[in-house]
mmCIF file of C-alpha atoms in Angstrom:
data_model
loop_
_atom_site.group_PDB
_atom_site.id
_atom_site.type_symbol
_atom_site.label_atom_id
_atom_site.label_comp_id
_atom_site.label_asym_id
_atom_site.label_seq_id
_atom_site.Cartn_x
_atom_site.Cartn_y
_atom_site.Cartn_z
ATOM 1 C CA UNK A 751 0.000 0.000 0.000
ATOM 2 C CA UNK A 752 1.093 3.269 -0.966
ATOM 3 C CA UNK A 753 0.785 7.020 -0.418
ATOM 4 C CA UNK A 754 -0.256 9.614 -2.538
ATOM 5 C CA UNK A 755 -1.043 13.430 -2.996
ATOM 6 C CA UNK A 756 -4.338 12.721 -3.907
ATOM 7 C CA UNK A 757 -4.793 10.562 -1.025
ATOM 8 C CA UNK A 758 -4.024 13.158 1.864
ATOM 9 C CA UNK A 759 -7.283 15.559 2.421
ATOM 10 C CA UNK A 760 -8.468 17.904 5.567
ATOM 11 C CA UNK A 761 -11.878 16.555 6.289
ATOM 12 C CA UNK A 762 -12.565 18.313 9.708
ATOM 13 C CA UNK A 763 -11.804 21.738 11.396
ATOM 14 C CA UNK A 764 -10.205 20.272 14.240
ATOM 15 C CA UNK A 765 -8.563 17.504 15.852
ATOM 16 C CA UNK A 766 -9.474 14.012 15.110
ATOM 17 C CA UNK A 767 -10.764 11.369 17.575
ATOM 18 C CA UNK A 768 -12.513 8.791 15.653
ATOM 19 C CA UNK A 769 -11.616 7.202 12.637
ATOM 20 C CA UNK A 770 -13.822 4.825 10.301
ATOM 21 C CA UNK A 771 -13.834 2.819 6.783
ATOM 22 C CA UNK A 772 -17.041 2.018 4.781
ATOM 23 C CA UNK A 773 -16.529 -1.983 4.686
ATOM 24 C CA UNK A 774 -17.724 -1.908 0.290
ATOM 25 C CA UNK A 775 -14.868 -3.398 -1.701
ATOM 26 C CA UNK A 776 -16.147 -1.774 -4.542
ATOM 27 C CA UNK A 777 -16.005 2.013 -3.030
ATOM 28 C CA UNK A 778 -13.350 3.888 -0.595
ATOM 29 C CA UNK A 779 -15.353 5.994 1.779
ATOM 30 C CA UNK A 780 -13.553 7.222 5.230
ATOM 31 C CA UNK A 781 -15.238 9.023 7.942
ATOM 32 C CA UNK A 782 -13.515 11.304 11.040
ATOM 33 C CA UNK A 783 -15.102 12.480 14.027
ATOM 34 C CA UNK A 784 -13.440 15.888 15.609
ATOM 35 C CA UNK A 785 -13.045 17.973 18.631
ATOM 36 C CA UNK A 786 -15.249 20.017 17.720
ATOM 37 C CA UNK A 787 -18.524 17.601 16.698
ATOM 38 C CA UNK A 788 -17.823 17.513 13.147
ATOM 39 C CA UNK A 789 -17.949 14.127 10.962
ATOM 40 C CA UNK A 790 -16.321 14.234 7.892
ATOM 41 C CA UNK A 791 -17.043 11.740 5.080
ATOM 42 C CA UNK A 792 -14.542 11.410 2.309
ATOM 43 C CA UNK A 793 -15.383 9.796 -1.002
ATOM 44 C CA UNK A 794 -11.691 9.099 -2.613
ATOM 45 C CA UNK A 795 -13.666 7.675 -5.767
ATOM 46 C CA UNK A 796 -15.407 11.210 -6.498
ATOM 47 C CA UNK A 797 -13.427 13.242 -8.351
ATOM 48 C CA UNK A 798 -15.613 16.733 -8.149
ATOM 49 C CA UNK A 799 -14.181 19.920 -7.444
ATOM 50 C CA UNK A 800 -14.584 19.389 -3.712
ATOM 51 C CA UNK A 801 -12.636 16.873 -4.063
ATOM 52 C CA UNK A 802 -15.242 14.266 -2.864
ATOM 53 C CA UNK A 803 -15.127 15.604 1.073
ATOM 54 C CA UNK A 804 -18.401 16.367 3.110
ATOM 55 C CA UNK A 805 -18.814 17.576 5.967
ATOM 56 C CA UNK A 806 -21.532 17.136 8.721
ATOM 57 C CA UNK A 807 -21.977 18.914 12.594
ATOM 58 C CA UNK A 808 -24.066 16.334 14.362
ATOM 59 C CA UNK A 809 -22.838 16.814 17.604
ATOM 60 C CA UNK A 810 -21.698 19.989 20.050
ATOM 61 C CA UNK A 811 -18.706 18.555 21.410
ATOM 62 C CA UNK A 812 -15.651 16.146 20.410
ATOM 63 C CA UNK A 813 -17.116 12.844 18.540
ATOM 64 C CA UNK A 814 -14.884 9.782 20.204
ATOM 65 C CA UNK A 815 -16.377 7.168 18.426
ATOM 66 C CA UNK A 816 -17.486 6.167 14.972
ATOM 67 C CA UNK A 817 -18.543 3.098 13.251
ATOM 68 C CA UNK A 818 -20.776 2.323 9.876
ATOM 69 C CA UNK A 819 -22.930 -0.222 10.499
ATOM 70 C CA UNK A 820 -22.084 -4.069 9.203
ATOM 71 C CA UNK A 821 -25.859 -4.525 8.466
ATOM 72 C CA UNK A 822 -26.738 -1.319 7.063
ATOM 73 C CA UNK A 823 -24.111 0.187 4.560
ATOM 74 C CA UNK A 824 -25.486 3.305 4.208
ATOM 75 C CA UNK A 825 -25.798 3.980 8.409
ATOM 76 C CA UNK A 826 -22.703 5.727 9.934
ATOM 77 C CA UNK A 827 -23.051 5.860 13.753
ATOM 78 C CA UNK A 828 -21.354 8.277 16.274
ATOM 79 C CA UNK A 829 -21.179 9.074 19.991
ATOM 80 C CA UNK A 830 -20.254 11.962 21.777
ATOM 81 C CA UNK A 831 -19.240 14.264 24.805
ATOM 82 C CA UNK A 832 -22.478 15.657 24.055
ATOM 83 C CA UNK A 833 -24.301 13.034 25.591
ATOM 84 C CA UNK A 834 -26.064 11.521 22.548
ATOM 85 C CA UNK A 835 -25.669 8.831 19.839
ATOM 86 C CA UNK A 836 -26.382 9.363 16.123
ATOM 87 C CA UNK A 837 -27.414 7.196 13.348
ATOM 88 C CA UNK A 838 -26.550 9.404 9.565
ATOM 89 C CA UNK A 839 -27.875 8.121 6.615
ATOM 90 C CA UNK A 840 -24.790 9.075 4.070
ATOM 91 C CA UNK A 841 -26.936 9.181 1.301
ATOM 92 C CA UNK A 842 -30.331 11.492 2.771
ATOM 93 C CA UNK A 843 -27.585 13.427 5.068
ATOM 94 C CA UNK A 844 -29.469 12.902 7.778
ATOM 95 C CA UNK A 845 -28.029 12.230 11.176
ATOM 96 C CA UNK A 846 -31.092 10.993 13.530
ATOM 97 C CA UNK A 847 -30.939 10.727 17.396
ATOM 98 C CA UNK A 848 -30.676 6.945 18.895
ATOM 99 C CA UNK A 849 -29.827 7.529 22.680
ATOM 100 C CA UNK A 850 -29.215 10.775 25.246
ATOM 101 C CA UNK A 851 -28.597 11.847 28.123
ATOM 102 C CA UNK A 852 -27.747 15.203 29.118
ATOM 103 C CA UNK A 853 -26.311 14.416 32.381
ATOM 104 C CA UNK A 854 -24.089 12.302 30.937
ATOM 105 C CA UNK A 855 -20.809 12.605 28.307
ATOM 106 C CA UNK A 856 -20.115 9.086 25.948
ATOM 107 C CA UNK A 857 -16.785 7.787 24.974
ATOM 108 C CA UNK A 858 -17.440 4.696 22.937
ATOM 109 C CA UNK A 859 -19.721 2.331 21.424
ATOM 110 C CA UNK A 860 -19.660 -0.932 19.921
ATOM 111 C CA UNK A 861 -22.548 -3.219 18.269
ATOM 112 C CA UNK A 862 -23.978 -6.150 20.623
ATOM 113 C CA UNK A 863 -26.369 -7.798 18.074
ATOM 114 C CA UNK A 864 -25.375 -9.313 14.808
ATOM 115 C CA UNK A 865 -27.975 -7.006 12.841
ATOM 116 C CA UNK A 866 -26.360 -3.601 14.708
ATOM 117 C CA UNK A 867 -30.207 -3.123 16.154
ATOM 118 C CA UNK A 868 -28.463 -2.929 19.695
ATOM 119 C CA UNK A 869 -25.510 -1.244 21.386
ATOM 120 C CA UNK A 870 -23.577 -1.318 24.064
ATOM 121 C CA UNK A 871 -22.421 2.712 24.716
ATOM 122 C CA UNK A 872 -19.327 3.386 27.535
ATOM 123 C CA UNK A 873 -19.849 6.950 29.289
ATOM 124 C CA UNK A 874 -17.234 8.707 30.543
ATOM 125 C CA UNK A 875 -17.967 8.491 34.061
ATOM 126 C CA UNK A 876 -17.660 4.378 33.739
ATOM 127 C CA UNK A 877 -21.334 4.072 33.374
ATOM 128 C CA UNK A 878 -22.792 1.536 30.634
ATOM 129 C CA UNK A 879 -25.812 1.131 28.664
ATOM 130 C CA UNK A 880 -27.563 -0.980 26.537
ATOM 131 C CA UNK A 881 -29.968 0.800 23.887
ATOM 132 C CA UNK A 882 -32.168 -0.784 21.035
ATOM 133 C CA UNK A 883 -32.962 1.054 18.078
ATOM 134 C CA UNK A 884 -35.868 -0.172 17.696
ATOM 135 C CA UNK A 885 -37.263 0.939 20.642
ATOM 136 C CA UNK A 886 -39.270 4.274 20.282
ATOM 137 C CA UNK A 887 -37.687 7.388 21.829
ATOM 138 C CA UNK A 888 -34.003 8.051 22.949
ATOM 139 C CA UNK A 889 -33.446 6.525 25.711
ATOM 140 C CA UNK A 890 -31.379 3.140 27.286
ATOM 141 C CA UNK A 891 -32.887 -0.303 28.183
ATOM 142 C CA UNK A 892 -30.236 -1.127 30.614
ATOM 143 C CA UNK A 893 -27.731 0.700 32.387
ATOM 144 C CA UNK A 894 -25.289 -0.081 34.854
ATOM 145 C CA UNK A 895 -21.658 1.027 36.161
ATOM 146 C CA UNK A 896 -18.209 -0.825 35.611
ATOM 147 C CA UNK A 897 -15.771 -0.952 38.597
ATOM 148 C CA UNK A 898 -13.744 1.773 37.395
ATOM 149 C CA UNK A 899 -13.165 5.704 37.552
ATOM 150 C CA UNK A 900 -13.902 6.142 34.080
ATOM 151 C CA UNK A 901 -14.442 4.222 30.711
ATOM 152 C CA UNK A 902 -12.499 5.560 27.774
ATOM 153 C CA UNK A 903 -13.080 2.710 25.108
ATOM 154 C CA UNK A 904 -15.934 -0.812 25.157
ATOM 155 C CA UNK A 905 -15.392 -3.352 23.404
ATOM 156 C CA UNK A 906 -17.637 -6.908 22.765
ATOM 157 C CA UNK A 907 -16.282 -10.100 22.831
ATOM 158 C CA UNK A 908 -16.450 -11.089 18.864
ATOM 159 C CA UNK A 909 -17.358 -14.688 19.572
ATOM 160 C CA UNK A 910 -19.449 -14.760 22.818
ATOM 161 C CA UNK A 911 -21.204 -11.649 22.822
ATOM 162 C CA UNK A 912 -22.146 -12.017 26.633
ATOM 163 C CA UNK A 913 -18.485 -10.519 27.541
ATOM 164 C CA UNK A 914 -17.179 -7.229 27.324
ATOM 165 C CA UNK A 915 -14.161 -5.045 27.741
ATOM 166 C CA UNK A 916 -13.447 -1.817 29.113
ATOM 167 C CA UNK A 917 -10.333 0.096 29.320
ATOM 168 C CA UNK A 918 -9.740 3.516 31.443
ATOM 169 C CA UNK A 919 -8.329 5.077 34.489
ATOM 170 C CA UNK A 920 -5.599 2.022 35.146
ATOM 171 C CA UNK A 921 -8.377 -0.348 34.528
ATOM 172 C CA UNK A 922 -8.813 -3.457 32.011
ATOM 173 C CA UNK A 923 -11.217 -5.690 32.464
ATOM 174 C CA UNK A 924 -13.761 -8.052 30.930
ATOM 175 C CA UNK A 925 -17.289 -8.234 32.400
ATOM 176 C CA UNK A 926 -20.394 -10.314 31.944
ATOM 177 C CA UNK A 927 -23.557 -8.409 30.047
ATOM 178 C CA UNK A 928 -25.715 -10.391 31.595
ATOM 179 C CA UNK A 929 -24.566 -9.105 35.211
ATOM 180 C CA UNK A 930 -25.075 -5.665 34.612
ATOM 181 C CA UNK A 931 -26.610 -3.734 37.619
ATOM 182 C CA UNK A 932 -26.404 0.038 38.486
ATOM 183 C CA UNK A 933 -23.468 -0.528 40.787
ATOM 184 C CA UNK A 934 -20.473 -2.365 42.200
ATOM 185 C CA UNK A 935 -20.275 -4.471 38.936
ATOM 186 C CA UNK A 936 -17.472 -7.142 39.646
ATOM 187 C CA UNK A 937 -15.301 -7.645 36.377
ATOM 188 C CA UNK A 938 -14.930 -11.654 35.199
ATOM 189 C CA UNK A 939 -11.197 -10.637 34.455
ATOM 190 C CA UNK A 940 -9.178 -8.255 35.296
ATOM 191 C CA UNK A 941 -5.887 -7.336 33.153
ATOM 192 C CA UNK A 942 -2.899 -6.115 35.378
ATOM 193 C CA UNK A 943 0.063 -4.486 34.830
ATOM 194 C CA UNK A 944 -0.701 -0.854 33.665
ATOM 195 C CA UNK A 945 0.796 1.470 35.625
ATOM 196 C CA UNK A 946 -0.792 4.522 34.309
ATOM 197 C CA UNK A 947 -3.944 5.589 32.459
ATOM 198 C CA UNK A 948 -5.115 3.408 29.501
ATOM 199 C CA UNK A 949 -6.306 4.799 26.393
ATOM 200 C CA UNK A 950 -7.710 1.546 24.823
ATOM 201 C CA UNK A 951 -8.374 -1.931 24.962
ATOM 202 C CA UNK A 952 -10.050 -4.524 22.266
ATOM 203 C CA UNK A 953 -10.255 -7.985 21.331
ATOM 204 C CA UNK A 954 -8.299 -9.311 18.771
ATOM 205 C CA UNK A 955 -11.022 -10.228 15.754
ATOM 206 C CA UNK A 956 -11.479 -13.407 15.118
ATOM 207 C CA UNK A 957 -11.299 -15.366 18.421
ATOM 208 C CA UNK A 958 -11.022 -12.776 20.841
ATOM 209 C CA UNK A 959 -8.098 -14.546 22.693
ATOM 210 C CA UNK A 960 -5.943 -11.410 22.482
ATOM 211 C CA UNK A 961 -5.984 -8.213 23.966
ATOM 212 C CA UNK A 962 -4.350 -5.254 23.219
ATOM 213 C CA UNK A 963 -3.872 -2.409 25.083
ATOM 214 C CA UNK A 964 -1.926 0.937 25.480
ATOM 215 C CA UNK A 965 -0.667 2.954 28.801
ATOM 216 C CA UNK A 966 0.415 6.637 29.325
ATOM 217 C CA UNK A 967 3.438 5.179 30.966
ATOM 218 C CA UNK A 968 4.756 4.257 27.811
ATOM 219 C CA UNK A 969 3.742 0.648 26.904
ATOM 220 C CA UNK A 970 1.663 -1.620 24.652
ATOM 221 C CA UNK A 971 0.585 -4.551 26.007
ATOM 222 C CA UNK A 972 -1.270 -7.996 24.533
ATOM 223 C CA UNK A 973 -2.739 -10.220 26.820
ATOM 224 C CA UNK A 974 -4.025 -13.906 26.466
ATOM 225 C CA UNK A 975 -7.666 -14.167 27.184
ATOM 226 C CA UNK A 976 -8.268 -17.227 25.657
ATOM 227 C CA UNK A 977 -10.217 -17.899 28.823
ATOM 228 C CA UNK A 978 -12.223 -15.082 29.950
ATOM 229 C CA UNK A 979 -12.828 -16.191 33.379
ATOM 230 C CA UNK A 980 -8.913 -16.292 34.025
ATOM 231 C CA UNK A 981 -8.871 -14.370 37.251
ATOM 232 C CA UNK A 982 -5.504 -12.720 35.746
ATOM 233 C CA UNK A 983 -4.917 -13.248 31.883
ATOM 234 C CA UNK A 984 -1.204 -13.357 31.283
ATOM 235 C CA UNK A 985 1.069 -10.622 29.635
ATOM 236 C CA UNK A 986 2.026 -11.854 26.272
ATOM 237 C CA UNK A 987 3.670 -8.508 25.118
ATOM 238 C CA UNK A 988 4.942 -5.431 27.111
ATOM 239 C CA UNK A 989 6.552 -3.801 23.934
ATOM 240 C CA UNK A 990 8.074 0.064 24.718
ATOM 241 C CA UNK A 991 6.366 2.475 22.872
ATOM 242 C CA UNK A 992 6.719 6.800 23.654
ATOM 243 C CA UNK A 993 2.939 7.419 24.036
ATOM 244 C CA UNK A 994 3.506 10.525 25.564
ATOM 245 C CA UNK A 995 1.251 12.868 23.399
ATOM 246 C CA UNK A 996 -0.196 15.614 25.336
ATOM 247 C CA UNK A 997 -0.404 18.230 22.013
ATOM 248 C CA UNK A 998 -2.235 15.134 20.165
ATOM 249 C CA UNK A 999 -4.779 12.596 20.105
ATOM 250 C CA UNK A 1000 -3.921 9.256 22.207
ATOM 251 C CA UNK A 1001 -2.754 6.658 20.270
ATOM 252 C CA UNK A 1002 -5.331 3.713 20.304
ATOM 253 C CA UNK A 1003 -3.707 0.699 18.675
ATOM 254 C CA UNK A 1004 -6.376 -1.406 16.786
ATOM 255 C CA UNK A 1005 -5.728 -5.329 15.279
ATOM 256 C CA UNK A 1006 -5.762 -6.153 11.758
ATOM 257 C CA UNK A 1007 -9.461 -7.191 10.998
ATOM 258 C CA UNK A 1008 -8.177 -9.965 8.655
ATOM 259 C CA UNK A 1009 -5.636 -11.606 10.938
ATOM 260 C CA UNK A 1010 -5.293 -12.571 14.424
ATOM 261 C CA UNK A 1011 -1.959 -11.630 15.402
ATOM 262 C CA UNK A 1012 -0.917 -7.916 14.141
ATOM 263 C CA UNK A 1013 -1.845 -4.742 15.333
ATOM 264 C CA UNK A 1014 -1.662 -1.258 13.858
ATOM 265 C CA UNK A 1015 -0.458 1.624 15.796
ATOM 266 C CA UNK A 1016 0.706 5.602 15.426
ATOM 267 C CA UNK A 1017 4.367 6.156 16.035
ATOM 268 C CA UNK A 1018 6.035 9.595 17.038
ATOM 269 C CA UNK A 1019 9.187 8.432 14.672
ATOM 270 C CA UNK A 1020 11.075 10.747 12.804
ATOM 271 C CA UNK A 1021 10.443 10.155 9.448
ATOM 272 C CA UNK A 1022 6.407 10.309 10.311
ATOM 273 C CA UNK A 1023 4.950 6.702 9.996
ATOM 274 C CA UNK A 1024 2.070 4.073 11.093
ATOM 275 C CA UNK A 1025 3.580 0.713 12.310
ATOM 276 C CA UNK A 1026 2.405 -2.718 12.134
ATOM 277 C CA UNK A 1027 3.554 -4.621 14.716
ATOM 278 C CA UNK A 1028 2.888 -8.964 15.293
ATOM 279 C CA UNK A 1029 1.727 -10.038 19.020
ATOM 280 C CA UNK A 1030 5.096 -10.943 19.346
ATOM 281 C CA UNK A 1031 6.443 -6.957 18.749
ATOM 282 C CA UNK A 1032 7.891 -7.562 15.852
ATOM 283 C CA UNK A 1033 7.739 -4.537 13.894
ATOM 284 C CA UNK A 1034 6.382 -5.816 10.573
ATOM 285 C CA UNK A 1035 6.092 -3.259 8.481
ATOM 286 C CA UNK A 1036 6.412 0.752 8.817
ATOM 287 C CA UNK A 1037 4.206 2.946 6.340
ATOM 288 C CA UNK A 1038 5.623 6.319 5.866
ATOM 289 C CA UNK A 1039 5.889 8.942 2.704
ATOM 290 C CA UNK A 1040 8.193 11.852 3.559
ATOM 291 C CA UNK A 1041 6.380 13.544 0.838
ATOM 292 C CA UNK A 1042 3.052 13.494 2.239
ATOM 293 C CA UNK A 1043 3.163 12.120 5.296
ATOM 294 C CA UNK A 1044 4.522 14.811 7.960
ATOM 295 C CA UNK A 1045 2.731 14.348 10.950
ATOM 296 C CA UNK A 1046 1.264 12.171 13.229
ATOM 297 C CA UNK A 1047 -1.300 10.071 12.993
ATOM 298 C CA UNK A 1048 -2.548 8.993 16.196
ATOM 299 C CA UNK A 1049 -6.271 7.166 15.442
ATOM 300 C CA UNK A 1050 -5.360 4.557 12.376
ATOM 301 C CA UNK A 1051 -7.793 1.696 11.171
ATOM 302 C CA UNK A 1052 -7.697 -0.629 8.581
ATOM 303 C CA UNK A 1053 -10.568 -2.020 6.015
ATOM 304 C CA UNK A 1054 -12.039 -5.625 6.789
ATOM 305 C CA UNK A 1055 -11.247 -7.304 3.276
ATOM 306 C CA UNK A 1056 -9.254 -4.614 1.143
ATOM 307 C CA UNK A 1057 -5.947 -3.479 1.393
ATOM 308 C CA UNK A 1058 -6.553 0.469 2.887
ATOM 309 C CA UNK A 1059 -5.317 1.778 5.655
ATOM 310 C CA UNK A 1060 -6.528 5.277 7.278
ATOM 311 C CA UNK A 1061 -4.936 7.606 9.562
ATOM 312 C CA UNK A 1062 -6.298 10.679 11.263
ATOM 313 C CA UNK A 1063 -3.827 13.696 12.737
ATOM 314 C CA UNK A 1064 -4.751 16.255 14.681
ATOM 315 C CA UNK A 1065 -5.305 18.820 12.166
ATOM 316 C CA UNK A 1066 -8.009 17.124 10.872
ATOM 317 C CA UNK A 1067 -6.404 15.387 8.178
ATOM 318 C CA UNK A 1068 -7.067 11.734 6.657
ATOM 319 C CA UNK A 1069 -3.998 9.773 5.324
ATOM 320 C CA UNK A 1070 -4.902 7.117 3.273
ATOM 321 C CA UNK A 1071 -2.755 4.260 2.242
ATOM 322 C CA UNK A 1072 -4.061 1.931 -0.974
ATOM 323 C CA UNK A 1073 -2.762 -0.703 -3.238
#
């Protein structure tokens, strides 16, 4: 995969947080979520004066999270400090209200049911709930809190979709759905050895036997969860990695949706680059363009069957990298 001029464009005003890919293999459509509530969609195949870039202002404050929808191609979904979750319909440009609260400020989402009807949303303040969008009206079914300050990123198991993961505070840890209540939730799993605050934590995939997360005191780590009621899943991987990135968005290292055992990460690396690295910490394979790649790209993620890669900086800019 390679990097081009005509594959760099600014696609928000501001600072990018989320980062998604339109799963067609016949179309390359990127979104970005900003500080400032924007959601930009990109259309690399639409050659127009505008150069194919659209942008939206669904939400009032920073947009953390962004995913289309596996069972709806047209449905891009979003969460925000704002307290709400959106459902946009790329082609009507419509971005309709699924869940809010105004008390409270969301950080993540992910989809619980194979058809994407219900969600599992992460708040900031390490409260989680479960909406259906096909309930009428905006509000949650279920909602409960997570031992833990704070939840930055939630994650479902891929396989058995009665497990989940949060990450936040110095906190990783898988819990039972099913034993959600309003408070003093006790995790199945707990994953030691961060030392500092955690910016993310998901599954590998496939199987879901691998973890992977990343620390503000300057490590990635992969666990083995190929039992999730392992009191203590062991540390695989503790691989050194200079996270510290106070003037930028914090790195979140995703997996490869196509394999198992390789991860994609920012670097702040001199030439500017996005690293692949295998479970082991082998770096496999460093993108970088001097050319047109000068900055870094701290939210990256790559397309389930094609061979595109996407990275977001924090001037609003998507890099990304085709064959």
């Amino acid at each position: 995969m390679t990097l081009g001029e005509d594959q760099v464009a600014k696609v928000t005003m501001d600072w990018i947080f989320s980062v998604a890919i339109h799963p067609s293999q016949s179309r390359a459509l990127v979104a970005a979520g900003d500080k400032r509530g924007q959601v930009g969609l990109w259309n690399l195949d639409d050659r127009s004066s505008d150069g194919g870039v659209y942008v939206f202002e669904p939400h009032s404050h920073r947009v953390g999270c962004l995913h289309f929808s596996p069972a709806h191609a047209a449905h891009l979904l979003s969460v925000s400090n704002d307290g709400s979750l959106r459902c946009g319909d790329v082609t009507k440009a419509v971005f309709d209200e699924v869940y809010r609260d105004e008390s409270a400020s969301f950080s993540s989402f992910d989809f619980l049911s194979n058809d994407c009807s219900t969600l599992i949303v992460g708040h900031w303040d390490a409260h989680i709930a479960v909406v259906d969008r096909r309930t009428p009206g905006t509000s949650h079914e279920l909602l409960g809190q997570v031992n833990s300050k704070t939840v930055r990123t939630v994650h479902m198991h891929p396989v058995d979709r009665n497990y989940f993961l949060t990450a936040g505070a110095r906190d990783v840890s898988i819990y039972d759905l099913r034993c959600l209540k309003p408070s003093g939730m006790h995790p199945v799993a707990s994953l030691s050895g961060n030392t500092k605050s955690v910016g993310s934590a998901y599954f590998s995939p496939v199987t879901g036997n691998r973890v992977v997360t990343i620390c503000a005191d300057n490590y990635i780590r992969v666990y083995d969860t190929s039992s999730l009621h392992a009191e203590s899943p062991t540390i695989l991987l503790s691989l050194k990695h200079n996270n510290t990135t106070s003037w930028l968005t914090r790195f979140r290292p995703v997996w490869d949706p196509r394999q198992e055992d390789c991860f994609v990460v920012g670097s702040m690396e001199r030439p500017r680059q996005i690293d692949i690295f295998h479970e082991s910490g082998e770096l496999v394979h460093a993108f970088t363009n001097e050319d047109c790649l000068g900055s870094v790209c701290s939210i990256n993620v790559l397309h389930p069957t094609r061979n595109l890669l996407v990275g977001g900086n924090a001037s609003g800019r998507l890099h990304v990298f085709m064959d």
